[in-house]
Every structure is written in structure tokens, then in C-alpha cells.
Coordinates of C-alpha atoms and ligand atoms in Angstrom, one line a residue:
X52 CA 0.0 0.0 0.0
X53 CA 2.7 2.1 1.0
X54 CA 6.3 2.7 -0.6
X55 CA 9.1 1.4 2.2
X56 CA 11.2 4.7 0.9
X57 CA 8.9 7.1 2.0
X58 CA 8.3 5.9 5.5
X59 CA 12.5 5.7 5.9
X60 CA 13.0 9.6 7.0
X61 CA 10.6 12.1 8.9
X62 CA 7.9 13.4 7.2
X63 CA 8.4 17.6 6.9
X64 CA 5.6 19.6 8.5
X65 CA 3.6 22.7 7.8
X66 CA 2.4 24.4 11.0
X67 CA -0.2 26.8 11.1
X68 CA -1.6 29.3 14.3
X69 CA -4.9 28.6 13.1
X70 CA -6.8 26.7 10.4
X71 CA -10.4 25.4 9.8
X72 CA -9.4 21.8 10.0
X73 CA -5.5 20.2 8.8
X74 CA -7.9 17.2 7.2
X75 CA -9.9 19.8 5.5
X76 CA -6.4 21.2 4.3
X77 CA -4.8 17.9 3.6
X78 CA -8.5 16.7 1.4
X79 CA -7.9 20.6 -0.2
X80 CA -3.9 20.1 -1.4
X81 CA -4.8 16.4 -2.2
X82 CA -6.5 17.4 -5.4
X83 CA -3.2 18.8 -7.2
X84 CA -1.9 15.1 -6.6
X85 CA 0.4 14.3 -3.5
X86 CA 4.1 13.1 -4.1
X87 CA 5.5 12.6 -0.4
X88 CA 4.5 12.5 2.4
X89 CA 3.3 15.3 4.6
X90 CA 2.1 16.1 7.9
X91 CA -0.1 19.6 8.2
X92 CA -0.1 20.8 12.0
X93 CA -2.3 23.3 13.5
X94 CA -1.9 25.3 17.1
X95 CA -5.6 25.5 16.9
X96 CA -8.8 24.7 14.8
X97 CA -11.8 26.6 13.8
X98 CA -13.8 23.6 12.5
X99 CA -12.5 20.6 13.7
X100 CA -13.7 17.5 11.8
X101 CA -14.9 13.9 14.4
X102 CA -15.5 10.5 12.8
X103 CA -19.4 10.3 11.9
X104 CA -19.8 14.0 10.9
X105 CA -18.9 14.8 14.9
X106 CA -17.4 18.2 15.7
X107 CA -13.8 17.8 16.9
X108 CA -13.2 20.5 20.1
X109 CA -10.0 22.0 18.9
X110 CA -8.4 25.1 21.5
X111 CA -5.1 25.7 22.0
X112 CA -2.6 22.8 23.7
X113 CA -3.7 19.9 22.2
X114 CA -2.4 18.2 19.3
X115 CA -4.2 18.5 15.7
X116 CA -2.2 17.1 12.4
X117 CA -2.9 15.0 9.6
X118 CA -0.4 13.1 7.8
X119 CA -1.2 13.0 3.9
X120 CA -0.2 10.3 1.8
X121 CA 0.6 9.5 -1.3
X122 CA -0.7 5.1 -1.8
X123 CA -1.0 2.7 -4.3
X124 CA -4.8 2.2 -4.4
X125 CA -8.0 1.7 -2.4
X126 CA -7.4 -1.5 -0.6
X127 CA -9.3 -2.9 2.6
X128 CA -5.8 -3.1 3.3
X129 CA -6.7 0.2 5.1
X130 CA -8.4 -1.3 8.1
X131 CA -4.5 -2.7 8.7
X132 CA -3.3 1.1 8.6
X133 CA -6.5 2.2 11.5
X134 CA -5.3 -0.3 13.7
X135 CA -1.5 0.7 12.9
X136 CA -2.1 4.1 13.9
X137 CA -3.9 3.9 17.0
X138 CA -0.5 1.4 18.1
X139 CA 1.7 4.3 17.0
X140 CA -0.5 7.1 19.3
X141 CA 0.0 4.6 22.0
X142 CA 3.4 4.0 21.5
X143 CA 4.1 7.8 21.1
X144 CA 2.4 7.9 25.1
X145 CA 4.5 5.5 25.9
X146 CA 7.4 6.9 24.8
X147 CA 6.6 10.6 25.9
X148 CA 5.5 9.3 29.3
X149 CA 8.9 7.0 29.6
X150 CA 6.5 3.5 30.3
X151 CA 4.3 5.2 33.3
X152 CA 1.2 5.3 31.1
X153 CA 0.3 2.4 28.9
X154 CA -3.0 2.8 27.3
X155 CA -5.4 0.5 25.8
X156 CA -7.1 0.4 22.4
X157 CA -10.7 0.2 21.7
X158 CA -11.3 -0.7 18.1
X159 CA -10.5 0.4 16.2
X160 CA -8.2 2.9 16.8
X161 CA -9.3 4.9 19.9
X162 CA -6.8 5.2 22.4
X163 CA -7.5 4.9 26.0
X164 CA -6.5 5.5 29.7
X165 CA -8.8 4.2 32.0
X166 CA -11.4 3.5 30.0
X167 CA -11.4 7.3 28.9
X168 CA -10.7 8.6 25.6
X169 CA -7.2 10.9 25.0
X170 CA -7.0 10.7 21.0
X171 CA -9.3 10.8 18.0
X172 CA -8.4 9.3 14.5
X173 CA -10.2 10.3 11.0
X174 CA -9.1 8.4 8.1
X175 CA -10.0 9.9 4.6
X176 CA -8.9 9.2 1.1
X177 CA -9.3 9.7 -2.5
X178 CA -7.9 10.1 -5.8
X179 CA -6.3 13.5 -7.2
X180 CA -8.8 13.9 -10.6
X181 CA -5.6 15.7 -11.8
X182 CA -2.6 13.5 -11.5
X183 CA -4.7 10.1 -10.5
X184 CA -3.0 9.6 -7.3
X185 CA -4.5 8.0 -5.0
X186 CA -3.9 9.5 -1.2
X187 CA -4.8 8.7 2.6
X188 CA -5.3 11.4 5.0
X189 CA -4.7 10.4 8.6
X190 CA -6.0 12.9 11.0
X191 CA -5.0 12.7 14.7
X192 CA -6.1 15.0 17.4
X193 CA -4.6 13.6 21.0
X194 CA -5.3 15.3 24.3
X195 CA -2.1 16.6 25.3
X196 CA -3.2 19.6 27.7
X197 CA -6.6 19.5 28.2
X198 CA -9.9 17.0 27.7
X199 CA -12.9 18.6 26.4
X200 CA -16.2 17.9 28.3
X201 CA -18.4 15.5 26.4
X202 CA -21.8 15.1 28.1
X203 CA -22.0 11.5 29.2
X204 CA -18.3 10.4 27.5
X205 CA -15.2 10.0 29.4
X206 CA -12.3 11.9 27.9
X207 CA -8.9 12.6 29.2
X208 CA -5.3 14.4 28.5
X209 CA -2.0 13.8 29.7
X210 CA -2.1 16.9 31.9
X211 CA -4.9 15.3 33.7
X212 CA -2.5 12.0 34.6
X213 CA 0.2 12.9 34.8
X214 CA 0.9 16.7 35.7
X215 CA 4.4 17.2 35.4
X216 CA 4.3 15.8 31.8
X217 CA 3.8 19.3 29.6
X218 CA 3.9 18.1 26.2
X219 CA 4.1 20.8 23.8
X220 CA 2.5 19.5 20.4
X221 CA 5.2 20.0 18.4
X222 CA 7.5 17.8 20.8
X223 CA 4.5 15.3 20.6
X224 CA 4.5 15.4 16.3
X225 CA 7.8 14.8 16.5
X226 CA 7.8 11.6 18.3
X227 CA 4.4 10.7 16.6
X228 CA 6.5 11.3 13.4
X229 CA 8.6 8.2 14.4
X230 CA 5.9 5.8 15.8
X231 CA 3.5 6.0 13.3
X232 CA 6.4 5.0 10.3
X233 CA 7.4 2.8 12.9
X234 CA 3.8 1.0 12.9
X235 CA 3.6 1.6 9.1
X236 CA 6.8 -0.4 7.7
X237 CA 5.8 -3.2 10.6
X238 CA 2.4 -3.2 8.3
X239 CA 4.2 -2.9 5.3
X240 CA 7.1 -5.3 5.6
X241 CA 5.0 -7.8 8.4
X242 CA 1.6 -7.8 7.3
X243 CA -2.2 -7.7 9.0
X244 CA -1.5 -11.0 11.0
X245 CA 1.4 -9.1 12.7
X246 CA -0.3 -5.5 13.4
X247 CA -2.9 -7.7 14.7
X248 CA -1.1 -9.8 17.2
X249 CA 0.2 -6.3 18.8
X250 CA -3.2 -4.8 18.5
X251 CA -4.6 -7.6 20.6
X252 CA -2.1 -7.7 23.4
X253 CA -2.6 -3.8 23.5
X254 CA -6.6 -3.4 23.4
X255 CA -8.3 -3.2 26.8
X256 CA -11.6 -4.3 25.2
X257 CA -11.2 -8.0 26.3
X258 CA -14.7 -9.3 28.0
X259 CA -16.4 -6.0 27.5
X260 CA -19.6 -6.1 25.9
X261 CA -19.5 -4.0 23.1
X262 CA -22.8 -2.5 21.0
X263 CA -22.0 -1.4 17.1
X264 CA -24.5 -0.5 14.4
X265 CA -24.7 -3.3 11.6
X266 CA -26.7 -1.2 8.8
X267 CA -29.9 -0.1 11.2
X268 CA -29.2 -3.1 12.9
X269 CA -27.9 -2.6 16.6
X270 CA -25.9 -5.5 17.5
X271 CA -24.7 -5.7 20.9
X272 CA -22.1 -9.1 21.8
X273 CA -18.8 -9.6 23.8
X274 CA -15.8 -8.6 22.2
X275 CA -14.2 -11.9 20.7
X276 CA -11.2 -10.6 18.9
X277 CA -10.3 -9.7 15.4
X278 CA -10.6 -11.7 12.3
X279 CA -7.9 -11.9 9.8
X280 CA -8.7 -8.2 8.2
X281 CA -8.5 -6.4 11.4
X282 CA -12.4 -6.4 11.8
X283 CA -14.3 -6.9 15.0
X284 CA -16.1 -9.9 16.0
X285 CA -18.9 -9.8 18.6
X286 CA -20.3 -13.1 20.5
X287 CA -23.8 -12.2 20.5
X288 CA -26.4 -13.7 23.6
X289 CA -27.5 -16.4 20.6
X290 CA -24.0 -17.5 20.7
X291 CA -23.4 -16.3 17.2
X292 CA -19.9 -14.7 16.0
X293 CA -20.9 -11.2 14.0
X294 CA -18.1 -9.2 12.4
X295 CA -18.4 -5.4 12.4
X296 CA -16.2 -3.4 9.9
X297 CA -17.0 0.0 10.3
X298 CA -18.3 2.3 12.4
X299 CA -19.1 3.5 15.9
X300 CA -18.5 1.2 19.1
X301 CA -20.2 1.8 22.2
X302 CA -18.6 -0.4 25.2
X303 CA -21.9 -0.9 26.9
X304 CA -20.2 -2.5 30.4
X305 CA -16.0 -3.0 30.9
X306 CA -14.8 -6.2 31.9
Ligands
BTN274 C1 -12.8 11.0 16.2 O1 -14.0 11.4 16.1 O2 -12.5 10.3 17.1 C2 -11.8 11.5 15.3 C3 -11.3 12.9 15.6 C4 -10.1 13.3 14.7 C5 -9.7 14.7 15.0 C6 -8.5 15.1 14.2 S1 -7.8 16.6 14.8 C7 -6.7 16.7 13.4 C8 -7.6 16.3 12.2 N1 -8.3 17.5 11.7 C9 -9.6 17.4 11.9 O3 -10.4 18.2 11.6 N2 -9.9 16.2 12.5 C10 -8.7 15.4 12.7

């Protein structure tokens, strides 16, 4: 999906004070065709974009960037890259933190301490109608600072656990920079089978019982692991296995 070469050396990045959204911006430069790699940063967002059509609370001290990505073509291969970069987000916490906060993954890519959520991921992608490129935009907003008050959803930032920990974003890109190549070329060169393995030793969604929307169907089972392609599988009260492969899950009771 991705060429080795281009996940070798960090990926340069455009800053900005203030924009309307870096995933707008990346979906905006995407149409002249994209060559490299290239992560687009902003101090601040005016209209921050959430999975589903959500609004994505975007003040100063947090994290906002998307990485935008030149790839081969449209594969399911992509639900390989969502669980790849919520593993990098949590690797970059546990790198930034030095081991004294290891968070879980929900699927499938939210990342987690406590059972409370600290980063958002928005995967988009298309094809330039000008040079017929095809590209991925991977936008990441992580709670460095501060966690925005969600009426009845539990959100949390790294100020909130551990204090002495200020993380200025750019600090934070830079080792995000390295962990998400990291979890790329381990996709790349390693396959799903492998990404997998790690997501499932890092996920803290083990026994919960999880409810996901199936079409208008609500299905609501206990998490039973991954198939092969990196999508969810619910044991449902009739004892049947259902696979979700997109959209929302709600974890209706932790383990
Ligand atoms: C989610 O709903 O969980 C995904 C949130 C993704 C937010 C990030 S912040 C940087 C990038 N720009 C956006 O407008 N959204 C993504």
C-alpha cells in the first residue's frame, strides 16, 4: 500500500496558528496530486472535523495534524493502517511518558487510559482527478493539555494523569512522526497477522460487551477478537460470531 522509501526519513511539517481543519487542508492540497508524504499541523482549529460527521473541540494545547499520503490504491488493506495508527499514538504515550502510562485500544483505533478517551483518528482518502493519485489522509487529534467535556463520555489528556508531563505539540508530532512510520513499515514489511497480534495484546476491550451498528441493525455481543482483516467480532447472547467493519462502538459494560 505504502512505498518502504517514503516511511524511511521524517515526514516535513507545515504548521499553522490557526486553520479550519488540517484534514480539510490535507482533502484541499490532495486534489493537485500528492508526491510525499506530509504532515499539516495546526496550534488551533476553527472547525474541527470527528469520525461520523462529529465536531472535533480543537483550542489551543492539544495536538491537531494530519499526515497526507501519497498510496498505491484503495485497498481494505486500510483497516490494517486504522489499527497501525492507533499502536503508534500509544506507542508515542508510551514513549513521551517514559512506560508510566500504557494505554489501551478500543477498536478500532481509539486510544484509551482508563477507560477514557485521549485521542481521536479520522481516516480519509481519495484520488487527485488531476494526476490520478491516489492518497490517505490520517488525521489525529490527541489530548495533550486538556480534555474537552463530552456530556456523558469519558475523555482525558495527559495533563490530567500525569501533571508534570507538559507536552508541547510539536514535541508530541515529532515523536508521533517516528511511531507512526514505525507502525507503518511493521504493516508494510510484516503484514495484517502481525499489526494484529500487537493490536490484541494492547486493546483493553477483552470481555467488555460492546454494542456497534450493523446497517440499522444494533448489534450488541462480547468482544471476541479480530478476524484476519483487522475487523471486530462480537459473541452475541444467541452465541453467534458477528463481524463489524466499520463504524461507531459503544462499550456498553467494561470487563
Ligand atoms: C474522532 O471522532 O474520534 C476522530 C477525531 C479526529 C480529529 C483530528 S484533529 C486533526 C484532524 N483534523 C480534523 O479536523 N480532524 C482530525
Amino acid at each position: 500500500m505504502f512505498q518502504l522509501n517514503a516511511l524511511a526519513n521524517a515526514w516535513p511539517v507545515e504548521w499553522y496558528d490557526e486553520i479550519d481543519s488540517t484534514s480539510a487542508l490535507a482533502g484541499r492540497r490532495a486534489v493537485d496530486g500528492v508526491q510525499e508524504p506530509v504532515w499539516f499541523a495546526a496550534k488551533a482549529q476553527t472547525a474541527g472535523r470527528g469520525r461520523l460527521g462529529r465536531k472535533w473541540i480543537s483550542e489551543t494545547g492539544n495536538l491537531y495534524t494530519t499526515a497526507l499520503i501519497p498510496i498505491d490504491g484503495l485497498s481494505p488493506a486500510v483497516a490494517g493502517v486504522s489499527l497501525s495508527i492507533g499502536l503508534a499514538v500509544r506507542d508515542m504515550v508510551i514513549e513521551l511518558s517514559q512506560g508510566r502510562l500504557i494505554p489501551g485500544l478500543k477498536w478500532p483505533n481509539d486510544v484509551r487510559i482508563d477507560g477514557a478517551k485521549l485521542s481521536g483518528i479520522l481516516l480519509e482518502s481519495g484520488r487527485s482527478s488531476q494526476t490520478k493519485q491516489f492518497w490517505l489522509s490520517i488525521g489525529i487529534g490527541i489530548n495533550l493539555a486538556f480534555a474537552p467535556d463530552i456530556p456523558d463520555y469519558a475523555t482525558v489528556s495527559l495533563a490530567k494523569v500525569l501533571p508534570d508531563l507538559a507536552v508541547p505539540p510539536e514535541a508530541a508530532l515529532t515523536v508521533l512522526d517516528g511511531c507512526l512510520r514505525g507502525r507503518l513499515t511493521q504493516f508494510s514489511k510484516f503484514g495484517m497477522s502481525s499489526v494484529i497480534d500487537d493490536w490484541m495484546k494492547a486493546t483493553d476491550q477483552i470481555g467488555a460487551i460492546c454494542r456497534s451498528q450493523l446497517g440499522d441493525q444494533t448489534i450488541q455481543g462480547e468482544f471476541h477478537g479480530l478476524d484476519e482483516h483487522g475487523h471486530m467480532c462480537l459473541n452475541t447472547s444467541t452465541g453467534e460470531i458477528v463481524t463489524i467493519t466499520a463504524g461507531d462502538v459503544e462499550l456498553v459494560k467494561e470487563r
